[in-house]
XYZ file of N, CA and C in Angstrom:
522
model
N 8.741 -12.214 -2.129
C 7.727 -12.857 -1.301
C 7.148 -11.891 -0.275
N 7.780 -10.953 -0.156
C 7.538 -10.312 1.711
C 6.267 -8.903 0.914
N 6.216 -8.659 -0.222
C 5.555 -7.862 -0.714
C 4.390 -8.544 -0.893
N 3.707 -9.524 -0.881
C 2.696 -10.360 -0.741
C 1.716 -10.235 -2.114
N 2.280 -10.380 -2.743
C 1.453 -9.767 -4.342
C 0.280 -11.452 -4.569
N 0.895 -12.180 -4.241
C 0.535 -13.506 -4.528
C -1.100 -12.969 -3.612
N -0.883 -12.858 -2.534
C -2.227 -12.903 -1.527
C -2.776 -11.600 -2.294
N -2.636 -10.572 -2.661
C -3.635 -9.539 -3.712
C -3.548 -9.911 -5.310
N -3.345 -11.055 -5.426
C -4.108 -11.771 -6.392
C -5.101 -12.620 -6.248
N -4.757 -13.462 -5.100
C -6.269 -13.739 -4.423
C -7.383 -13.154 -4.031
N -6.503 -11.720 -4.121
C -8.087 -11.116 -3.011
C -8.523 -10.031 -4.713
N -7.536 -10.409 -5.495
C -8.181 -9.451 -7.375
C -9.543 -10.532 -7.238
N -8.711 -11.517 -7.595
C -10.030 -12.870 -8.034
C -10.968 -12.968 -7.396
N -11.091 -12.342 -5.696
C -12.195 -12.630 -4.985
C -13.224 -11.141 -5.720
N -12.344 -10.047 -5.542
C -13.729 -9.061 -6.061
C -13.801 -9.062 -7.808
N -12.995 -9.883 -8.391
C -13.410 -10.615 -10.001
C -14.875 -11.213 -9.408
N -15.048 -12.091 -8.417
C -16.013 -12.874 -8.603
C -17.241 -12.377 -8.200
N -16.820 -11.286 -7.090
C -18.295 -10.641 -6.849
C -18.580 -9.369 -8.152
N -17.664 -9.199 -8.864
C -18.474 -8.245 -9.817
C -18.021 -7.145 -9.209
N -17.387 -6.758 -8.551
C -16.587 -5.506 -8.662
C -15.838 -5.299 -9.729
N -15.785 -4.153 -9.869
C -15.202 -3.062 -10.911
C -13.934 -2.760 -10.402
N -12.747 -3.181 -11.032
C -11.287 -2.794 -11.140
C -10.470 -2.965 -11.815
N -9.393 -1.945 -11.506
C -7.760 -2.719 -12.463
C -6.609 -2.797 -11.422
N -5.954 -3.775 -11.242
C -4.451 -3.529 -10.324
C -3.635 -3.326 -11.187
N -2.899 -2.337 -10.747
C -1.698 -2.235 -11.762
C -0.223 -2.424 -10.606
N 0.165 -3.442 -11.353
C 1.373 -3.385 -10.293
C 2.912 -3.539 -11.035
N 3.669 -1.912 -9.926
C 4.807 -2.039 -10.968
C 5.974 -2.553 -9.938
N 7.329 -2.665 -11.045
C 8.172 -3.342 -10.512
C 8.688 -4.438 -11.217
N 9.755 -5.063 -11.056
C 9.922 -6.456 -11.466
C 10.862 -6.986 -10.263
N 11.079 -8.617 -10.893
C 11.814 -9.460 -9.504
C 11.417 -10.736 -9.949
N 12.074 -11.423 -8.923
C 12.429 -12.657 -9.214
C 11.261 -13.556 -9.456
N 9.875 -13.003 -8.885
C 8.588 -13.779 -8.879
C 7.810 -13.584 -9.998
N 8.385 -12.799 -11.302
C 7.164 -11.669 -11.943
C 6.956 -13.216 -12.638
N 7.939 -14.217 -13.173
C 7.028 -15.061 -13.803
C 5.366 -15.988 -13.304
N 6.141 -16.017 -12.382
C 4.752 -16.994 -11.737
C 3.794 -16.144 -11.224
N 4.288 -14.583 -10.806
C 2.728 -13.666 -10.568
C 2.226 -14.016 -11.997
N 3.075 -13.755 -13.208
C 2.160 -13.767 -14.540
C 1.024 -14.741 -14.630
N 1.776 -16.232 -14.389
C 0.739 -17.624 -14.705
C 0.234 -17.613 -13.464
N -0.083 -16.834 -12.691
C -1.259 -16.904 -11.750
C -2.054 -16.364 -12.222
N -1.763 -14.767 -12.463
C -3.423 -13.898 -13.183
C -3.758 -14.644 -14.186
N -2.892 -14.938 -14.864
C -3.629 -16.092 -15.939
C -4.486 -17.170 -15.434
N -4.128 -17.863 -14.802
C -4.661 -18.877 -13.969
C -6.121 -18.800 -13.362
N -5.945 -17.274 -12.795
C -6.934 -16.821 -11.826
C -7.881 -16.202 -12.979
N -7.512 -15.981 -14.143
C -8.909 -15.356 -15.311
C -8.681 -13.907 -15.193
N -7.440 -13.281 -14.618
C -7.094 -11.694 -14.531
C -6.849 -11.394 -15.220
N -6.119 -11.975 -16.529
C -5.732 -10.550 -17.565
C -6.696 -9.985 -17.638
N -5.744 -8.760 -18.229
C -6.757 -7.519 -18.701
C -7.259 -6.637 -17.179
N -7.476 -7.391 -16.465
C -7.999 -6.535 -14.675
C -6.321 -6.336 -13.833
N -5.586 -7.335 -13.958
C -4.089 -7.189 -13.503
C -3.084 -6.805 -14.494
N -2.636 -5.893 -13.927
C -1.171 -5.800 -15.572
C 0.002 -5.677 -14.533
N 1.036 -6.570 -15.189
C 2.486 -5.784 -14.542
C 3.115 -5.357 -15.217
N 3.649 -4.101 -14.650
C 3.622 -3.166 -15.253
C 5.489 -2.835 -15.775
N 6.001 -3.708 -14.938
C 7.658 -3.820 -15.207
C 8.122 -2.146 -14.429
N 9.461 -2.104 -14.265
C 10.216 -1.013 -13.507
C 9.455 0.000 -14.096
N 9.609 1.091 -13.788
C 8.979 2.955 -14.008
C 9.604 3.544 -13.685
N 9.944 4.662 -14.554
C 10.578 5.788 -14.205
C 9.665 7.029 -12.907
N 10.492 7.206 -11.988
C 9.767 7.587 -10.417
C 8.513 8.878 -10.776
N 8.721 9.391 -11.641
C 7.881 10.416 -12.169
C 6.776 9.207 -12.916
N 6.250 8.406 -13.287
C 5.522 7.662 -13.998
C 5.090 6.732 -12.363
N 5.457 6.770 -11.907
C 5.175 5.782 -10.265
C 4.333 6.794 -9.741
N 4.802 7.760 -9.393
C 4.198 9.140 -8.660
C 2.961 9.137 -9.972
N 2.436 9.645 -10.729
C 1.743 9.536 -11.722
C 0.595 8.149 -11.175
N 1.239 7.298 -11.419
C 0.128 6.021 -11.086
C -0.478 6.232 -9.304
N 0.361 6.465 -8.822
C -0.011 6.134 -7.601
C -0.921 7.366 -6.979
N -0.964 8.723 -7.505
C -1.534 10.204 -7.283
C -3.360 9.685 -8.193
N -3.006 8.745 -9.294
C -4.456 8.456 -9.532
C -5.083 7.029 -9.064
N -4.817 6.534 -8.583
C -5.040 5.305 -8.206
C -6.304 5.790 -6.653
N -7.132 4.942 -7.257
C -8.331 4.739 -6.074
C -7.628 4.448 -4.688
N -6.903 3.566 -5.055
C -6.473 2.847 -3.118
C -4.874 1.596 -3.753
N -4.346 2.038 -2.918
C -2.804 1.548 -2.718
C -2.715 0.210 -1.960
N -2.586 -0.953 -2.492
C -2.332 -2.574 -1.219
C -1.172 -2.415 -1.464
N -0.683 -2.622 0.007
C 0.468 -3.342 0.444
C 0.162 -4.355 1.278
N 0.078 -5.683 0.655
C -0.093 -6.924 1.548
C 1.068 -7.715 1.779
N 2.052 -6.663 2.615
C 3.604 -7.135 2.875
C 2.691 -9.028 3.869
N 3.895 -9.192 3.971
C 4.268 -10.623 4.859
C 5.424 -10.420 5.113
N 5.347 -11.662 6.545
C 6.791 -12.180 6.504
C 6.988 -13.520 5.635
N 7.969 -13.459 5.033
C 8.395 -14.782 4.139
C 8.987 -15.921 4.713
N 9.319 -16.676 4.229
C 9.054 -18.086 5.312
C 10.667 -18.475 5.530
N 11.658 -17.309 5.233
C 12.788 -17.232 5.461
C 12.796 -15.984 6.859
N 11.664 -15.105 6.629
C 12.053 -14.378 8.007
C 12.188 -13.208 7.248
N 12.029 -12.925 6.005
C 12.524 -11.685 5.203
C 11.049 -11.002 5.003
N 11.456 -9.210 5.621
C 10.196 -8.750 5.755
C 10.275 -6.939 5.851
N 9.311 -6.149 4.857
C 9.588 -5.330 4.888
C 9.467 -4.204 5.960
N 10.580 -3.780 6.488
C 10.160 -2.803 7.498
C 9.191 -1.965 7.704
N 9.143 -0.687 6.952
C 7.805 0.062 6.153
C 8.022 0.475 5.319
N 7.103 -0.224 4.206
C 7.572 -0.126 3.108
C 6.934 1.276 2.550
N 8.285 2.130 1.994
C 8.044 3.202 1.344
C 7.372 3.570 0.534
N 6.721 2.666 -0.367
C 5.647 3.029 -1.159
C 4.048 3.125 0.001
N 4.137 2.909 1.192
C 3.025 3.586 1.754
C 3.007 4.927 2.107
N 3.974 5.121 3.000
C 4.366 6.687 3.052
C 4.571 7.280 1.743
N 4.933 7.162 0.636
C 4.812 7.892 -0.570
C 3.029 7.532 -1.015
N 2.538 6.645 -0.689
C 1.063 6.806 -1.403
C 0.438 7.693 -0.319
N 0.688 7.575 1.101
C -0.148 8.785 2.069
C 0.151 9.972 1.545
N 1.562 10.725 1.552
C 1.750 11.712 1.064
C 1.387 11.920 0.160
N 0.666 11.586 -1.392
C 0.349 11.710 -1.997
C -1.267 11.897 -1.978
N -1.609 11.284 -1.003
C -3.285 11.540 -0.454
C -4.168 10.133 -1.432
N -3.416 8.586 -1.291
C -3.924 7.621 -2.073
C -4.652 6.875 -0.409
N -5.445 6.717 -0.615
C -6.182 5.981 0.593
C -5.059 4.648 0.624
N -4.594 3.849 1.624
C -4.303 2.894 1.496
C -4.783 1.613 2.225
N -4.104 -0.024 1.872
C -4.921 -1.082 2.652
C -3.731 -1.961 2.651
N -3.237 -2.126 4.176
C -1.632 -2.782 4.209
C -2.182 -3.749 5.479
N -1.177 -4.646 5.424
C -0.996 -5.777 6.435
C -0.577 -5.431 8.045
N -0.768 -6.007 8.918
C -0.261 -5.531 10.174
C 1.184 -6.351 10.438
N 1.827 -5.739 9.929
C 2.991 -6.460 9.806
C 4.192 -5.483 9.798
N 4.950 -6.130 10.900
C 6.052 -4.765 11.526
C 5.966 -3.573 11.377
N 6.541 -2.630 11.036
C 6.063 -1.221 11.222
C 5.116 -0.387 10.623
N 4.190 -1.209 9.871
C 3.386 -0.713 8.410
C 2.051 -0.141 9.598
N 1.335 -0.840 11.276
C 0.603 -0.403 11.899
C 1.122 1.290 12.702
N 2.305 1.695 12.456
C 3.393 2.608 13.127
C 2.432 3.871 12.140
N 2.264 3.539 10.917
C 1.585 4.985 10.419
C 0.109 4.612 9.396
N -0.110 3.308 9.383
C -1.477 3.164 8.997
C -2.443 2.395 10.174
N -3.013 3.322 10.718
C -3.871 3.092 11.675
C -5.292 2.802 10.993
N -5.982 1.587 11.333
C -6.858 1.064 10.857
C -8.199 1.871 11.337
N -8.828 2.702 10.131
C -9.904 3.114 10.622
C -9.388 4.801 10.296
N -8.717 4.796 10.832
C -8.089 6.304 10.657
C -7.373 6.942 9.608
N -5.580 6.419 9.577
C -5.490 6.718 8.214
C -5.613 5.454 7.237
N -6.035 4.402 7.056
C -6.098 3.202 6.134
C -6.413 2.474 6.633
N -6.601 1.264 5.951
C -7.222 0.076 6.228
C -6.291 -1.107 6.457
N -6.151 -1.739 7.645
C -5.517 -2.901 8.056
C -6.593 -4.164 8.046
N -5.432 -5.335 7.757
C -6.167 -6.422 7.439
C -4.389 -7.451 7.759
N -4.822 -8.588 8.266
C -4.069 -9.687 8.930
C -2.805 -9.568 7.649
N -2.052 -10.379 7.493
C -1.282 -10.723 6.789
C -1.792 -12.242 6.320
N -1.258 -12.764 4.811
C -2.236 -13.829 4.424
C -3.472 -14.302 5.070
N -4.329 -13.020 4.314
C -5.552 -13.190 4.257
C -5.936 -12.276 3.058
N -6.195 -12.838 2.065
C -7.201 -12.609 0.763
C -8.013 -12.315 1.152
N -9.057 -13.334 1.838
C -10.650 -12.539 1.371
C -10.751 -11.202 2.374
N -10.098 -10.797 3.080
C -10.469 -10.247 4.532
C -9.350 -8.597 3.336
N -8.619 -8.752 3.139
C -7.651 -7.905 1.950
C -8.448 -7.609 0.954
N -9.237 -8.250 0.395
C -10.906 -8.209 -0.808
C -11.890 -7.479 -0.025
N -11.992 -7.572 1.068
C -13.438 -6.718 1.700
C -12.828 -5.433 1.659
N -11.400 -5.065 2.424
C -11.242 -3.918 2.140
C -10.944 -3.023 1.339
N -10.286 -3.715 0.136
C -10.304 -2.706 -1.260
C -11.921 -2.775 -1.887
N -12.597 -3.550 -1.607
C -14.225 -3.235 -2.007
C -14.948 -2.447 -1.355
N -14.753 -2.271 0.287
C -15.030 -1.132 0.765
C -14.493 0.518 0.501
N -13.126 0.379 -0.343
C -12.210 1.203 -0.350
C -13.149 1.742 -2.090
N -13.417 1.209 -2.269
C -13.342 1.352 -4.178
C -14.953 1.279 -4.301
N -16.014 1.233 -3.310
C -17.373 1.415 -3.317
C -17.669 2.567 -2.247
N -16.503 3.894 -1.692
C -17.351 4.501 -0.521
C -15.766 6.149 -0.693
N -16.653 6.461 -1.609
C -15.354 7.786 -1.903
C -15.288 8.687 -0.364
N -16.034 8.726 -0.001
C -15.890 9.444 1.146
C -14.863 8.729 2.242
N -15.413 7.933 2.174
C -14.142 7.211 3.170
C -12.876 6.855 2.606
N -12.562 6.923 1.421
C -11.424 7.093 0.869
C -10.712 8.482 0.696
N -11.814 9.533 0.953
C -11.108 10.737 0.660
C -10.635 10.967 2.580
N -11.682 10.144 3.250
C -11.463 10.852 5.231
C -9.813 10.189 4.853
N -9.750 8.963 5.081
C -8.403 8.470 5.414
C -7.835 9.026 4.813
N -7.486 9.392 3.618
C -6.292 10.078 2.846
C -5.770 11.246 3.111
N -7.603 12.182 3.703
C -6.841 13.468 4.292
C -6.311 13.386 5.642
N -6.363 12.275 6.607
C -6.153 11.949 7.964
C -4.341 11.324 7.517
N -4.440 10.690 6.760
C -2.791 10.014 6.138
C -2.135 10.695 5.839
N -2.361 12.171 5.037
C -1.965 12.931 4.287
C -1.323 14.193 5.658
N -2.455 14.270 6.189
C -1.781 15.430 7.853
C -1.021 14.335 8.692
N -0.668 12.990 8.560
C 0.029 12.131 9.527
C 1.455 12.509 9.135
N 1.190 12.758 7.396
C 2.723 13.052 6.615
C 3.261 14.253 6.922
N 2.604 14.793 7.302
C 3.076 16.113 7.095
C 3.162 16.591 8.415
N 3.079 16.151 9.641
C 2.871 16.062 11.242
C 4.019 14.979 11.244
N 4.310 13.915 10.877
C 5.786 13.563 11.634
C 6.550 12.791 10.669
N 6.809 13.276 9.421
C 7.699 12.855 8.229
C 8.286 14.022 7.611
N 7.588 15.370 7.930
C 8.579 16.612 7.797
C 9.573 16.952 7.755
N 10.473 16.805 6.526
C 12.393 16.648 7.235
C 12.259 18.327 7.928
N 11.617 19.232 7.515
C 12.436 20.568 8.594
C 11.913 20.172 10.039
N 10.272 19.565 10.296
C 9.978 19.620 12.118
C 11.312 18.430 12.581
N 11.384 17.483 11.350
C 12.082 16.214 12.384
C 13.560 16.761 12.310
N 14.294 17.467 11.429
C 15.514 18.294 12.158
C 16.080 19.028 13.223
N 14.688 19.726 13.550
C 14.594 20.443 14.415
C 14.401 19.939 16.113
N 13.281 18.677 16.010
C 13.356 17.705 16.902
C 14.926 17.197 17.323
N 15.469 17.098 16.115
C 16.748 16.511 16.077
C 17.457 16.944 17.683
N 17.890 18.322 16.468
C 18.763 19.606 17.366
C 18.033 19.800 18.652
N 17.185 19.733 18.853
C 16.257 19.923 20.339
C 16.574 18.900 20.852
N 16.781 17.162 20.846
C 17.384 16.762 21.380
C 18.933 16.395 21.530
N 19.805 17.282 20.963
C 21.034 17.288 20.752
C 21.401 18.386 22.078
N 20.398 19.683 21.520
C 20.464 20.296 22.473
C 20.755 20.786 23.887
N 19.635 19.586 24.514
C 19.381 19.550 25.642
C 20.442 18.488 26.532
N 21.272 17.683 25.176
C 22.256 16.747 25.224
C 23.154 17.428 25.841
N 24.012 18.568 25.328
C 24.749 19.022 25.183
C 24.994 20.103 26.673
């Protein structure tokens, strides 16, 4: 639930309806993959949605290095269960994939809206649809954020600078 796939199926069907041009490919499996299935069905997605079932991490890296733009429309789930930051954003920045995530616990900590990616509420489809249509109609602004995401990675996810930070404050501990 906290991966919010349900709400970027709403927001597939919203740019299905305006006639945008896409495919989601989403991998993974879990406890929901049946009913994501009879939704794209539902919603008239096959063929534009595929799931894609588990991947070997070299075949993930692969999808995600060509992929136009990366959603993560985390939530919190209605148990309270919610992803901290979820690693497939920092692996799509580092990779230089423009991304479009929820403001939801630490996911605003390294996707700054406007700068490196695109933020949008948590359950909200259509407002999640404007921005992968802005994302997937304006290469330039998909290439600014990615290279702005891409120097965020490499400026404070560095394991040698953040070791070194480490020992500098161990340091001064000591």
């Amino acid at each position: 639930e906290k991966k919010g796939f349900p709400d970027l199926l709403e927001a597939c069907a919203e740019l299905a309806r305006r006639g945008v041009e896409f495919r989601c490919d989403m991998v993974g499996d879990g406890p929901l993959e049946g009913a994501l299935a009879r939704r794209i069905a539902g919603l008239g997605l096959a063929g534009r949605v595929n799931l894609l079932g588990l991947r070997r991490q070299d075949e993930v890296k692969r999808l995600v290095q060509g992929a136009a733009v990366m959603a993560a429309p985390c939530v919190v789930g209605e148990d309270g269960d919610m992803d901290g930051l979820p690693t497939v954003i920092l692996e799509a920045m580092a990779l230089g994939t423009p991304c479009v995530g929820t403001d939801v616990t630490g996911i605003p900590e390294v996707l700054h809206d406007g700068e490196t990616g695109l933020m949008v509420p948590q359950h909200a489809p259509a407002r999640l649809a404007d921005a992968l249509q802005r994302l997937l109609s304006d290469a330039t602004l998909r290439c600014a954020l990615a290279g702005r995401a891409r120097r965020l990675m490499e400026e404070e996810f560095d394991i040698h600078r953040n070791a070194a930070r480490i020992r500098a404050v161990f340091a001064q501990a000591a």
